[in-house]
mmCIF file of C-alpha atoms and ligand atoms in Angstrom:
data_model
loop_
_atom_site.group_PDB
_atom_site.id
_atom_site.type_symbol
_atom_site.label_atom_id
_atom_site.label_comp_id
_atom_site.label_asym_id
_atom_site.label_seq_id
_atom_site.Cartn_x
_atom_site.Cartn_y
_atom_site.Cartn_z
ATOM 1 C CA MET A 1 16.011 3.342 -17.323
ATOM 2 C CA SER A 2 16.945 -0.192 -16.306
ATOM 3 C CA THR A 3 14.117 -2.697 -16.392
ATOM 4 C CA MET A 4 13.698 -5.607 -14.021
ATOM 5 C CA LEU A 5 12.641 -8.623 -16.055
ATOM 6 C CA ALA A 6 10.884 -11.274 -14.038
ATOM 7 C CA ASP A 7 10.287 -14.872 -15.130
ATOM 8 C CA THR A 8 9.258 -14.218 -18.758
ATOM 9 C CA ALA A 9 7.958 -17.765 -19.285
ATOM 10 C CA ARG A 10 5.033 -16.884 -17.062
ATOM 11 C CA HIS A 11 2.341 -14.262 -17.463
ATOM 12 C CA ARG A 12 3.604 -11.339 -15.384
ATOM 13 C CA VAL A 13 1.016 -9.640 -13.216
ATOM 14 C CA VAL A 14 2.170 -6.477 -11.480
ATOM 15 C CA VAL A 15 0.022 -5.159 -8.630
ATOM 16 C CA ILE A 16 0.604 -1.641 -7.294
ATOM 17 C CA GLY A 17 -0.604 -1.285 -3.711
ATOM 18 C CA ALA A 18 -0.754 -3.804 -0.875
ATOM 19 C CA GLY A 19 -3.895 -2.552 0.827
ATOM 20 C CA PHE A 20 -7.027 -4.658 1.216
ATOM 21 C CA ALA A 21 -7.649 -4.656 -2.545
ATOM 22 C CA GLY A 22 -4.115 -5.620 -3.587
ATOM 23 C CA LEU A 23 -3.813 -8.316 -0.929
ATOM 24 C CA GLN A 24 -7.185 -9.805 -1.785
ATOM 25 C CA LEU A 25 -6.228 -9.978 -5.441
ATOM 26 C CA VAL A 26 -2.903 -11.687 -4.769
ATOM 27 C CA HIS A 27 -4.539 -14.140 -2.366
ATOM 28 C CA GLN A 28 -7.148 -15.060 -4.984
ATOM 29 C CA LEU A 29 -4.772 -15.179 -7.958
ATOM 30 C CA SER A 30 -2.792 -18.373 -7.943
ATOM 31 C CA HIS A 31 -1.913 -20.171 -11.161
ATOM 32 C CA PRO A 32 1.227 -22.058 -12.254
ATOM 33 C CA ALA A 33 1.468 -19.911 -15.383
ATOM 34 C CA VAL A 34 1.361 -16.607 -13.492
ATOM 35 C CA SER A 35 4.057 -14.712 -11.600
ATOM 36 C CA ILE A 36 3.096 -11.754 -9.438
ATOM 37 C CA THR A 37 5.044 -8.680 -8.415
ATOM 38 C CA LEU A 38 3.427 -6.691 -5.610
ATOM 39 C CA ILE A 39 4.771 -3.159 -5.230
ATOM 40 C CA ASP A 40 4.122 -0.795 -2.323
ATOM 41 C CA ARG A 41 5.853 2.338 -1.086
ATOM 42 C CA ARG A 42 5.563 0.999 2.445
ATOM 43 C CA ASN A 43 6.994 -2.255 3.704
ATOM 44 C CA HIS A 44 3.807 -3.044 5.590
ATOM 45 C CA HIS A 45 0.163 -3.755 4.968
ATOM 46 C CA LEU A 46 -1.935 -1.519 7.184
ATOM 47 C CA PHE A 47 -5.292 -2.434 8.734
ATOM 48 C CA GLN A 48 -6.771 1.052 8.398
ATOM 49 C CA PRO A 49 -9.989 0.493 10.398
ATOM 50 C CA LEU A 50 -7.886 0.176 13.581
ATOM 51 C CA LEU A 51 -5.984 3.444 13.072
ATOM 52 C CA TYR A 52 -8.373 5.099 15.524
ATOM 53 C CA GLN A 53 -7.235 2.720 18.262
ATOM 54 C CA VAL A 54 -3.574 3.602 17.616
ATOM 55 C CA ALA A 55 -4.420 7.314 17.602
ATOM 56 C CA THR A 56 -6.124 6.926 20.988
ATOM 57 C CA THR A 57 -3.332 4.753 22.542
ATOM 58 C CA VAL A 58 -5.429 1.575 22.747
ATOM 59 C CA LEU A 59 -3.182 -0.329 20.320
ATOM 60 C CA SER A 60 0.458 -0.046 19.294
ATOM 61 C CA THR A 61 1.465 0.428 15.658
ATOM 62 C CA SER A 62 2.813 -3.118 15.333
ATOM 63 C CA GLU A 63 -0.627 -4.522 16.146
ATOM 64 C CA ILE A 64 -2.183 -3.143 12.959
ATOM 65 C CA ALA A 65 0.679 -3.401 10.432
ATOM 66 C CA TRP A 66 2.395 -6.472 8.998
ATOM 67 C CA PRO A 67 5.413 -6.735 6.669
ATOM 68 C CA ILE A 68 4.094 -7.454 3.173
ATOM 69 C CA ARG A 69 6.903 -9.883 2.363
ATOM 70 C CA HIS A 70 5.987 -11.932 5.431
ATOM 71 C CA LEU A 71 2.356 -12.275 4.312
ATOM 72 C CA PHE A 72 3.475 -14.006 1.110
ATOM 73 C CA ARG A 73 6.504 -15.883 2.412
ATOM 74 C CA ASP A 74 4.992 -19.220 1.304
ATOM 75 C CA ARG A 75 4.266 -18.061 -2.259
ATOM 76 C CA SER A 76 7.442 -18.471 -4.302
ATOM 77 C CA GLU A 77 5.778 -16.981 -7.383
ATOM 78 C CA VAL A 78 5.012 -13.739 -5.538
ATOM 79 C CA GLU A 79 7.745 -11.104 -5.398
ATOM 80 C CA THR A 80 7.287 -8.084 -3.142
ATOM 81 C CA LEU A 81 8.981 -4.799 -3.970
ATOM 82 C CA LEU A 82 9.366 -1.736 -1.760
ATOM 83 C CA GLY A 83 9.158 1.323 -3.975
ATOM 84 C CA GLU A 84 7.224 4.430 -4.943
ATOM 85 C CA VAL A 85 5.564 4.106 -8.335
ATOM 86 C CA THR A 86 5.868 7.358 -10.228
ATOM 87 C CA GLY A 87 4.461 6.381 -13.587
ATOM 88 C CA VAL A 88 3.448 3.736 -16.076
ATOM 89 C CA ASP A 89 5.055 3.427 -19.502
ATOM 90 C CA ARG A 90 2.095 1.926 -21.320
ATOM 91 C CA ASP A 91 3.872 1.671 -24.686
ATOM 92 C CA ASN A 92 6.579 -0.533 -23.178
ATOM 93 C CA ARG A 93 4.260 -2.154 -20.583
ATOM 94 C CA CYS A 94 6.452 -1.142 -17.702
ATOM 95 C CA VAL A 95 5.869 0.373 -14.267
ATOM 96 C CA VAL A 96 8.318 3.158 -13.414
ATOM 97 C CA LEU A 97 9.686 3.462 -9.871
ATOM 98 C CA GLU A 98 11.021 6.574 -8.158
ATOM 99 C CA ASP A 99 14.626 5.338 -8.434
ATOM 100 C CA GLY A 100 14.287 5.103 -12.209
ATOM 101 C CA THR A 101 14.010 1.344 -12.477
ATOM 102 C CA GLY A 102 11.176 -0.263 -14.380
ATOM 103 C CA VAL A 103 9.129 -3.382 -13.736
ATOM 104 C CA ALA A 104 7.774 -5.120 -16.842
ATOM 105 C CA TYR A 105 4.224 -6.447 -16.860
ATOM 106 C CA ASP A 106 1.762 -8.319 -19.032
ATOM 107 C CA THR A 107 -1.171 -7.352 -16.828
ATOM 108 C CA LEU A 108 -1.152 -4.351 -14.506
ATOM 109 C CA VAL A 109 -3.481 -3.907 -11.536
ATOM 110 C CA VAL A 110 -3.571 -0.543 -9.772
ATOM 111 C CA THR A 111 -4.955 -0.668 -6.218
ATOM 112 C CA THR A 112 -3.432 2.465 -4.754
ATOM 113 C CA GLY A 113 -6.348 3.470 -2.527
ATOM 114 C CA SER A 114 -7.505 7.020 -1.933
ATOM 115 C CA ARG A 115 -6.673 10.001 0.223
ATOM 116 C CA HIS A 116 -8.770 12.150 2.466
ATOM 117 C CA ALA A 117 -10.503 15.284 1.174
ATOM 118 C CA TYR A 118 -12.015 18.381 2.706
ATOM 119 C CA PHE A 119 -14.529 19.069 -0.060
ATOM 120 C CA GLY A 120 -13.025 22.448 -0.879
ATOM 121 C CA LYS A 121 -12.342 23.400 2.765
ATOM 122 C CA ASP A 122 -8.608 22.629 2.893
ATOM 123 C CA GLN A 123 -8.186 25.232 5.652
ATOM 124 C CA TRP A 124 -9.823 22.715 8.002
ATOM 125 C CA GLU A 125 -6.918 20.266 7.714
ATOM 126 C CA PRO A 126 -4.810 21.596 10.649
ATOM 127 C CA PHE A 127 -7.818 21.155 12.952
ATOM 128 C CA ALA A 128 -9.050 17.841 11.521
ATOM 129 C CA PRO A 129 -5.970 16.034 10.200
ATOM 130 C CA GLY A 130 -6.269 12.962 7.998
ATOM 131 C CA LEU A 131 -6.081 9.451 9.429
ATOM 132 C CA LYS A 132 -4.815 7.156 6.705
ATOM 133 C CA THR A 133 -1.320 6.124 7.777
ATOM 134 C CA LEU A 134 0.593 5.066 10.883
ATOM 135 C CA GLU A 135 2.292 8.463 10.816
ATOM 136 C CA ASP A 136 -1.119 10.183 10.871
ATOM 137 C CA ALA A 137 -2.160 8.031 13.848
ATOM 138 C CA THR A 138 0.981 8.673 15.890
ATOM 139 C CA THR A 139 0.782 12.399 15.140
ATOM 140 C CA ILE A 140 -2.786 12.547 16.460
ATOM 141 C CA ARG A 141 -1.772 10.389 19.464
ATOM 142 C CA ARG A 142 1.026 12.831 20.285
ATOM 143 C CA ARG A 143 -1.349 15.773 20.058
ATOM 144 C CA ILE A 144 -3.828 14.041 22.390
ATOM 145 C CA LEU A 145 -1.152 13.114 24.941
ATOM 146 C CA GLN A 146 0.336 16.615 24.927
ATOM 147 C CA ALA A 147 -2.977 18.457 25.035
ATOM 148 C CA SER A 148 -3.435 20.429 28.226
HETATM 149 C C1 FAD B 201 -9.618 5.380 9.902
HETATM 150 C C2 FAD B 201 -10.311 4.461 8.947
HETATM 151 C C3 FAD B 201 -11.307 3.587 9.411
HETATM 152 C C4 FAD B 201 -11.939 2.722 8.514
HETATM 153 N N1 FAD B 201 -12.910 1.865 8.991
HETATM 154 C C5 FAD B 201 -13.507 0.982 8.137
HETATM 155 C C6 FAD B 201 -14.470 0.044 8.605
HETATM 156 O O1 FAD B 201 -14.796 0.001 9.805
HETATM 157 N N2 FAD B 201 -15.044 -0.796 7.713
HETATM 158 C C7 FAD B 201 -14.705 -0.774 6.382
HETATM 159 O O2 FAD B 201 -15.232 -1.573 5.603
HETATM 160 N N3 FAD B 201 -13.784 0.103 5.911
HETATM 161 C C8 FAD B 201 -13.189 0.975 6.755
HETATM 162 N N4 FAD B 201 -12.262 1.872 6.278
HETATM 163 C C9 FAD B 201 -11.977 1.906 4.826
HETATM 164 C C10 FAD B 201 -11.018 0.815 4.427
HETATM 165 O O3 FAD B 201 -9.936 0.729 5.347
HETATM 166 C C11 FAD B 201 -10.511 1.201 3.028
HETATM 167 O O4 FAD B 201 -11.631 1.229 2.161
HETATM 168 C C12 FAD B 201 -9.508 0.204 2.521
HETATM 169 O O5 FAD B 201 -8.386 0.129 3.376
HETATM 170 C C13 FAD B 201 -9.078 0.615 1.120
HETATM 171 O O6 FAD B 201 -8.227 -0.396 0.630
HETATM 172 P P1 FAD B 201 -7.405 -0.166 -0.703
HETATM 173 O O7 FAD B 201 -6.647 -1.429 -0.948
HETATM 174 O O8 FAD B 201 -8.307 0.318 -1.766
HETATM 175 O O9 FAD B 201 -6.420 1.054 -0.390
HETATM 176 P P2 FAD B 201 -5.309 1.212 0.735
HETATM 177 O O10 FAD B 201 -5.548 0.322 1.911
HETATM 178 O O11 FAD B 201 -5.191 2.673 0.978
HETATM 179 O O12 FAD B 201 -3.991 0.653 0.028
HETATM 180 C C14 FAD B 201 -3.351 1.353 -0.990
HETATM 181 C C15 FAD B 201 -1.882 0.940 -0.958
HETATM 182 O O13 FAD B 201 -1.249 1.490 -2.112
HETATM 183 C C16 FAD B 201 0.014 1.997 -1.717
HETATM 184 N N5 FAD B 201 0.362 3.048 -2.679
HETATM 185 C C17 FAD B 201 -0.367 4.148 -2.986
HETATM 186 N N6 FAD B 201 0.247 4.884 -3.911
HETATM 187 C C18 FAD B 201 1.390 4.229 -4.203
HETATM 188 C C19 FAD B 201 2.480 4.495 -5.091
HETATM 189 N N7 FAD B 201 2.502 5.592 -5.889
HETATM 190 N N8 FAD B 201 3.526 3.632 -5.136
HETATM 191 C C20 FAD B 201 3.527 2.524 -4.340
HETATM 192 N N9 FAD B 201 2.538 2.226 -3.497
HETATM 193 C C21 FAD B 201 1.483 3.066 -3.423
HETATM 194 C C22 FAD B 201 -0.176 2.507 -0.296
HETATM 195 O O14 FAD B 201 1.064 2.556 0.407
HETATM 196 C C23 FAD B 201 -1.126 1.461 0.262
HETATM 197 O O15 FAD B 201 -0.448 0.395 0.907
HETATM 198 C C24 FAD B 201 -11.609 2.743 7.143
HETATM 199 C C25 FAD B 201 -10.599 3.619 6.688
HETATM 200 C C26 FAD B 201 -9.949 4.455 7.569
HETATM 201 C C27 FAD B 201 -8.863 5.382 7.064
#
């Protein structure tokens, strides 16, 4: 596994997840002795409370999603990485990405959110699909538009 070594003179904070929690943390955490790597499997931050409006054709997808790198374009100490985290090597203090690369950290913050649940009634999912992502919203929108 190759490991990406950031600026080792600074305390390296790695944040997994650029949802509300991850973004709030990065916005609040600003110190000359700290470098931040923000990792997300999507290139955009998603404003989930407005997914309903996309699903019902009131808004377009671009109105509720913003590129993560753009949000921190003025923060030179913040690096954004697009990647799926598949594990954490705690012994070597390293986050493992799907492509096999590792990202070293001094402090790790995991803000990966949650997923929907059916409380043991998974057979309900085809009739009441989840609404957590842009793909979920556009799938529901398509079903609404094609319903006859
Ligand atoms: C339809 C809907 C309506 C809502 N309405 C409201 C409301 O009106 N008011 C309110 O207060 N709250 C509302 N919420 C809840 C609110 O949106 C969530 O509580 C909030 O978005 C959770 O933020 P988070 O940062 O914890 O997780 P998320 O926003 O889910 O962010 C997690 C991030 O982690 C990333 N991630 C996850 N796993 C990995 C991995 N393995 N590797 C890399 N990246 C990963 C994801 O891509 C995502 O960007 C609503 C939620 C939904 C779905």
